[in-house]
Amino acid sequence: MFGDAVVATAILDRLLHHSHVITIRGDSYRLRAKRKAGLIKPNSIHHQEQVVRG
């Protein structure tokens, strides 16, 4: 997008300097809805673990 890795890194550094990073695990609501509708095959390991756990 920026064409240069150094410029992209500098821009991200400026944006994220005082931010808090939140890691979200699991499928998004849109991905879950697509799987439920049968539009996407349930082939990810994470999805299989959720199915087993209920």
PDB file of C-alpha atoms in Angstrom:
ATOM      1  CA  MET A   1       0.000   0.000   0.000  1.00  0.00           C
ATOM      2  CA  PHE A   2       2.770   2.442   0.912  1.00  0.00           C
ATOM      3  CA  GLY A   3       5.344   0.962  -1.426  1.00  0.00           C
ATOM      4  CA  ASP A   4       8.178   1.082   1.081  1.00  0.00           C
ATOM      5  CA  ALA A   5       8.481  -1.080   4.186  1.00  0.00           C
ATOM      6  CA  VAL A   6      10.422   1.597   6.081  1.00  0.00           C
ATOM      7  CA  VAL A   7       7.735   4.235   5.474  1.00  0.00           C
ATOM      8  CA  ALA A   8       4.963   1.793   6.385  1.00  0.00           C
ATOM      9  CA  THR A   9       6.776   0.854   9.611  1.00  0.00           C
ATOM     10  CA  ALA A  10       7.284   4.513  10.524  1.00  0.00           C
ATOM     11  CA  ILE A  11       3.595   5.299   9.933  1.00  0.00           C
ATOM     12  CA  LEU A  12       2.476   2.338  12.031  1.00  0.00           C
ATOM     13  CA  ASP A  13       4.922   3.309  14.771  1.00  0.00           C
ATOM     14  CA  ARG A  14       3.435   6.818  14.913  1.00  0.00           C
ATOM     15  CA  LEU A  15      -0.121   5.493  14.990  1.00  0.00           C
ATOM     16  CA  LEU A  16       0.475   2.791  17.599  1.00  0.00           C
ATOM     17  CA  HIS A  17       2.873   4.685  19.890  1.00  0.00           C
ATOM     18  CA  HIS A  18       0.318   5.508  22.612  1.00  0.00           C
ATOM     19  CA  SER A  19      -2.294   2.913  21.742  1.00  0.00           C
ATOM     20  CA  HIS A  20      -3.418  -0.237  23.488  1.00  0.00           C
ATOM     21  CA  VAL A  21      -3.408  -3.378  21.370  1.00  0.00           C
ATOM     22  CA  ILE A  22      -6.288  -5.773  21.997  1.00  0.00           C
ATOM     23  CA  THR A  23      -5.969  -9.297  20.638  1.00  0.00           C
ATOM     24  CA  ILE A  24      -9.291 -10.854  19.757  1.00  0.00           C
ATOM     25  CA  ARG A  25      -9.463 -14.616  19.402  1.00  0.00           C
ATOM     26  CA  GLY A  26     -12.029 -16.675  17.604  1.00  0.00           C
ATOM     27  CA  ASP A  27     -14.205 -16.210  14.581  1.00  0.00           C
ATOM     28  CA  SER A  28     -15.906 -12.926  13.794  1.00  0.00           C
ATOM     29  CA  TYR A  29     -19.697 -12.745  13.796  1.00  0.00           C
ATOM     30  CA  ARG A  30     -19.696 -12.481   9.988  1.00  0.00           C
ATOM     31  CA  LEU A  31     -17.516 -15.587   9.630  1.00  0.00           C
ATOM     32  CA  ARG A  32     -19.717 -17.526  12.073  1.00  0.00           C
ATOM     33  CA  ALA A  33     -22.851 -16.499  10.169  1.00  0.00           C
ATOM     34  CA  LYS A  34     -21.319 -17.576   6.846  1.00  0.00           C
ATOM     35  CA  ARG A  35     -20.335 -20.952   8.318  1.00  0.00           C
ATOM     36  CA  LYS A  36     -23.795 -21.388   9.817  1.00  0.00           C
ATOM     37  CA  ALA A  37     -25.383 -20.596   6.440  1.00  0.00           C
ATOM     38  CA  GLY A  38     -23.120 -23.165   4.781  1.00  0.00           C
ATOM     39  CA  LEU A  39     -21.299 -20.594   2.642  1.00  0.00           C
ATOM     40  CA  ILE A  40     -17.920 -21.519   4.140  1.00  0.00           C
ATOM     41  CA  LYS A  41     -16.761 -25.015   5.036  1.00  0.00           C
ATOM     42  CA  PRO A  42     -15.855 -25.472   8.722  1.00  0.00           C
ATOM     43  CA  ASN A  43     -12.228 -26.412   8.074  1.00  0.00           C
ATOM     44  CA  SER A  44     -10.282 -24.315  10.570  1.00  0.00           C
ATOM     45  CA  ILE A  45      -8.766 -25.939  13.667  1.00  0.00           C
ATOM     46  CA  HIS A  46     -10.204 -23.201  15.879  1.00  0.00           C
ATOM     47  CA  HIS A  47     -13.739 -23.830  14.571  1.00  0.00           C
ATOM     48  CA  GLN A  48     -13.405 -27.558  15.192  1.00  0.00           C
ATOM     49  CA  GLU A  49     -12.297 -26.923  18.778  1.00  0.00           C
ATOM     50  CA  GLN A  50     -15.339 -24.718  19.404  1.00  0.00           C
ATOM     51  CA  VAL A  51     -17.664 -27.385  18.012  1.00  0.00           C
ATOM     52  CA  VAL A  52     -16.132 -30.036  20.294  1.00  0.00           C
ATOM     53  CA  ARG A  53     -16.387 -27.766  23.349  1.00  0.00           C
ATOM     54  CA  GLY A  54     -19.958 -26.826  22.467  1.00  0.00           C
TER      55      GLY A  54
END
